[in-house]
Structures are given as structure tokens and as C-alpha cells.
Tab-separated table of N, CA and C in Angstrom:
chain	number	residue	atom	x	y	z
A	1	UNK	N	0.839	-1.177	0.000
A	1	UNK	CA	0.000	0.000	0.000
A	1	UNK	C	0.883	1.239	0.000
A	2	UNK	N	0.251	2.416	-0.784
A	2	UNK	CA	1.228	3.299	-0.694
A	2	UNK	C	0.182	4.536	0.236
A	3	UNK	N	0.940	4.918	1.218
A	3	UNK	CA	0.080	5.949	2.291
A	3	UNK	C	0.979	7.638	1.847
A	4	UNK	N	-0.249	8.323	1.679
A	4	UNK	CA	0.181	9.610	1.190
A	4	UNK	C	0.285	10.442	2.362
A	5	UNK	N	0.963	11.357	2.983
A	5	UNK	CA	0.602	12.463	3.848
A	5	UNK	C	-0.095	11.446	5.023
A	6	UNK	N	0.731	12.062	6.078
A	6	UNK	CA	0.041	11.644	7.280
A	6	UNK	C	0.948	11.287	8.524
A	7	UNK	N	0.735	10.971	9.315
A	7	UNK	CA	0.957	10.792	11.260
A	7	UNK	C	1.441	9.163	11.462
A	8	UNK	N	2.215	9.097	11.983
A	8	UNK	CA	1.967	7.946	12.775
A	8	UNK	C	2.486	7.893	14.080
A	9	UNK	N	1.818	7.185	15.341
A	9	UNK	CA	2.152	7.257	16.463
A	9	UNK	C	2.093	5.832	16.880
A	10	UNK	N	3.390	5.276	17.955
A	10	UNK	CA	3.738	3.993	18.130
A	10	UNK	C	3.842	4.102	19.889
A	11	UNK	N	3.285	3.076	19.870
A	11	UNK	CA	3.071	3.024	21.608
A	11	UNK	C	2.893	1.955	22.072
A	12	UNK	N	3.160	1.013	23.235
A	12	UNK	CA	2.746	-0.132	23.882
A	12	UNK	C	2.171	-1.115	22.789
A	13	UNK	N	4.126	-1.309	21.548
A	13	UNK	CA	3.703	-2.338	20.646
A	13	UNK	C	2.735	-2.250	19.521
A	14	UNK	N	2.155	-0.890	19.711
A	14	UNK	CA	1.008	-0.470	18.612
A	14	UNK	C	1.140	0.387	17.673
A	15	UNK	N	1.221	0.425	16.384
A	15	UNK	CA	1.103	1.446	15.555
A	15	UNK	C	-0.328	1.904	15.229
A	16	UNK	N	-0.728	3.648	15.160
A	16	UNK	CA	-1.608	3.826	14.723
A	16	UNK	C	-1.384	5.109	13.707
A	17	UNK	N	-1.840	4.916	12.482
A	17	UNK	CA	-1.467	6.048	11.025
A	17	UNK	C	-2.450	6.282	11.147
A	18	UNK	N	-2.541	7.564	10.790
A	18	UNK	CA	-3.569	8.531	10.077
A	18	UNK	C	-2.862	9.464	8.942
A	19	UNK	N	-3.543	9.017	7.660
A	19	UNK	CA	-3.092	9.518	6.609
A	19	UNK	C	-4.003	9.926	5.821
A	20	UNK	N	-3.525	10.921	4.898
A	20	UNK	CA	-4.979	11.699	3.602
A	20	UNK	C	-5.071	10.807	2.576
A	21	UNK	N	-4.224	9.859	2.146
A	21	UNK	CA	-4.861	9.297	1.319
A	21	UNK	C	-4.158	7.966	1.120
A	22	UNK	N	-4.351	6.742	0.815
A	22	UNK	CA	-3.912	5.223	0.694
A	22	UNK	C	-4.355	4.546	-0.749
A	23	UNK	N	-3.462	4.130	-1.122
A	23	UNK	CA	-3.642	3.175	-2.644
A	23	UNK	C	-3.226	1.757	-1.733
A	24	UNK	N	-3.992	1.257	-2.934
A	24	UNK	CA	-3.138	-0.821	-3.045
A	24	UNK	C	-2.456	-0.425	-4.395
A	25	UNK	N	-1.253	-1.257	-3.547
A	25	UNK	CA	-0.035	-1.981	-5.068
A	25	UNK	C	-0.775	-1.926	-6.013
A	26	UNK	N	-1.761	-3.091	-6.114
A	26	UNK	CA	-2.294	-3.560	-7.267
A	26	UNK	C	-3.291	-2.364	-7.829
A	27	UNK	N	-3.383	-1.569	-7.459
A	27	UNK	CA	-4.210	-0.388	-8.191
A	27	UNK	C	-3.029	0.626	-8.858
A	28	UNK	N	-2.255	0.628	-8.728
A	28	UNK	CA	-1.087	1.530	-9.341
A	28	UNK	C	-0.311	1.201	-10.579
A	29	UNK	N	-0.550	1.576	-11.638
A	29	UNK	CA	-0.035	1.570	-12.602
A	29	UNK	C	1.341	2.228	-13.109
A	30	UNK	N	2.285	1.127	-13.264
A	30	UNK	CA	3.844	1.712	-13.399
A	30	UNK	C	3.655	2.887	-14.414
A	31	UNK	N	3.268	2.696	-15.223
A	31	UNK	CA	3.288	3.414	-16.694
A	31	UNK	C	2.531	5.145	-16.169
A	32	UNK	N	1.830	4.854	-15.903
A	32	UNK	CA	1.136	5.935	-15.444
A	32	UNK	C	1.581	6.845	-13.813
A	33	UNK	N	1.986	5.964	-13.438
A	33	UNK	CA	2.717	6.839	-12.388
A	33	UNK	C	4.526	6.862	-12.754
A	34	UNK	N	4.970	6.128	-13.685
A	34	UNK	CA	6.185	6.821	-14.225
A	34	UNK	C	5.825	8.241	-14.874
A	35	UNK	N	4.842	8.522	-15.799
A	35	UNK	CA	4.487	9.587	-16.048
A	35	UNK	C	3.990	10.523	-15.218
A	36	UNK	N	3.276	10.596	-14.709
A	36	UNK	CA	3.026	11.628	-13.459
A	36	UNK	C	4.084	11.869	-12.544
A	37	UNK	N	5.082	11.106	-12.374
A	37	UNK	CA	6.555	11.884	-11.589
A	37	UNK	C	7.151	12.549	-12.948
A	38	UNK	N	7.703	11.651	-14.037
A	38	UNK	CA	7.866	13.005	-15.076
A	38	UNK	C	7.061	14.488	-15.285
A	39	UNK	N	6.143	14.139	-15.222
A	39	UNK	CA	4.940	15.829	-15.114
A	39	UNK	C	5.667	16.616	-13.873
A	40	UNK	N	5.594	16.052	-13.134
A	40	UNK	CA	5.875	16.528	-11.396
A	40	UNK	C	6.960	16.804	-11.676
A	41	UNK	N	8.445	16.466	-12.086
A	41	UNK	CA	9.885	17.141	-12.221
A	41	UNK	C	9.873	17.991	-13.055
A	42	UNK	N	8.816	18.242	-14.220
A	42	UNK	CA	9.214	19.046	-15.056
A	42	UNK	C	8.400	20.329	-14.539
A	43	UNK	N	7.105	20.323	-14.119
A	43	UNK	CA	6.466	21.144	-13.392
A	43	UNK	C	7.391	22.344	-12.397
A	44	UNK	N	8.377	21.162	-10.995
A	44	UNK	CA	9.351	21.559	-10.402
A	44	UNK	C	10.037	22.293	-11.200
A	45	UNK	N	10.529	22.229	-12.654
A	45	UNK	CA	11.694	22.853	-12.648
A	45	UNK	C	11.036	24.377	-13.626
A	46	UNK	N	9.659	24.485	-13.708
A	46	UNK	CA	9.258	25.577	-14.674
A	46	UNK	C	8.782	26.619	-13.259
A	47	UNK	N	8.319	26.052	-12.028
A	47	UNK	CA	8.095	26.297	-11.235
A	47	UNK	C	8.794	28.286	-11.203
A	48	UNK	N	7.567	29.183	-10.984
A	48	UNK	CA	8.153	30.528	-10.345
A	48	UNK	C	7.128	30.963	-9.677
A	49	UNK	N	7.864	31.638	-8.576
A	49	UNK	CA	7.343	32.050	-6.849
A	49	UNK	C	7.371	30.874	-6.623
A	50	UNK	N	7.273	31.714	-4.939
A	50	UNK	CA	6.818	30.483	-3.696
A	50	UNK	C	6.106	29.641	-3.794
A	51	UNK	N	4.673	30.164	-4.128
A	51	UNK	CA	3.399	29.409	-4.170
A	51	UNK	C	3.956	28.251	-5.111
A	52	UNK	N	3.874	28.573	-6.348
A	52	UNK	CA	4.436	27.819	-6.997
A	52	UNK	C	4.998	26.530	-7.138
A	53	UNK	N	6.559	26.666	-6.451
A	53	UNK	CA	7.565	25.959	-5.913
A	53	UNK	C	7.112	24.807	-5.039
A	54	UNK	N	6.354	25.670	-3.798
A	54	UNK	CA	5.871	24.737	-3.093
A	54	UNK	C	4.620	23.229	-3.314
A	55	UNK	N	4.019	24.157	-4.383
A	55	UNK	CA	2.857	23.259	-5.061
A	55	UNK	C	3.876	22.050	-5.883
A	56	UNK	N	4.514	22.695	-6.407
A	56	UNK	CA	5.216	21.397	-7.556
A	56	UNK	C	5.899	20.441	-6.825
A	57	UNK	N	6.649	20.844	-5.657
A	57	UNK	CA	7.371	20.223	-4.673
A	57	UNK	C	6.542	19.044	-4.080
A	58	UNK	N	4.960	19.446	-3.862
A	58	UNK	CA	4.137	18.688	-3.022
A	58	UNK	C	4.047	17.235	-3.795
A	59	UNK	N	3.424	18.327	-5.258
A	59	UNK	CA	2.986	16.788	-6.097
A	59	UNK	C	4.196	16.233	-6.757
A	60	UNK	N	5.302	16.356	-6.296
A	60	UNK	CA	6.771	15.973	-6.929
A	60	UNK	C	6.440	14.478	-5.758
A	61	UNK	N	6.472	15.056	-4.808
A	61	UNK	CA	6.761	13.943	-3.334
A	61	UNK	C	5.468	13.221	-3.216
A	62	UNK	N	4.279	13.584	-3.944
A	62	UNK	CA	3.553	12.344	-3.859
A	62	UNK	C	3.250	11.481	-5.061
A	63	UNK	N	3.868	11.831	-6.361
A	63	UNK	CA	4.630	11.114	-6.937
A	63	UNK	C	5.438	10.217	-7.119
A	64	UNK	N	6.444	10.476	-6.290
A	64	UNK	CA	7.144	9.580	-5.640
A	64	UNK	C	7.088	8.543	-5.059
A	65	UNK	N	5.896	9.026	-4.125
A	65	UNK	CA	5.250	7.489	-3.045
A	65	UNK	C	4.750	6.600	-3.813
């Protein structure tokens, strides 16, 4: 599973996540998420201002996941 954004807290042997958003493996398509990190680096690098930067940065790193 891939977990997007989110918390986790570990205690007395227990993990508990809270995250914004979760895929299964099997729902993820290589092809299509090789392309959407290409979008996302090239985005990053056209990127001007802050706002900007920061937006491309976001969907760069959940790309990634």
C-alpha cells in the first residue's frame, strides 16, 4: 500500500497512522505513475514564486510514493 501524507504514532507495541490518502499496489499503474513523476519534475523545474515551488514540490513527493 502506498500511504500519502500523514501521522503515525507507536506506543505499547502499537502502531496507529492517520493519513490523507492510501492506494493498493495492485491499483497503481507503473506506466502511469512513471508519467506523473515526469509531469511533477518538469512542473518543479518551470516552477516561479513560492506558491508555486511549493505546489510542484508537493505533487513531486507524492509522486514519488
Amino acid at each position: 500500500m502506498a500511504l500519502m501524507e500523514g501521522f503515525a504514532r507507536v506506543g505499547n507495541n502499537e502502531i496507529t497512522i492517520l493519513v490523507n490518502d492510501v492506494e493498493s499496489g495492485s491499483d497503481i499503474i507503473p506506466q502511469e505513475a512513471q508519467q506523473t513523476l515526469e509531469i511533477a519534475k518538469a512542473n518543479l523545474s518551470r516552477a516561479e514564486g513560492k506558491r508555486q515551488t511549493i505546489e510542484a514540490n508537493l505533487a513531486l513527493r507524492r509522486a514519488r510514493m
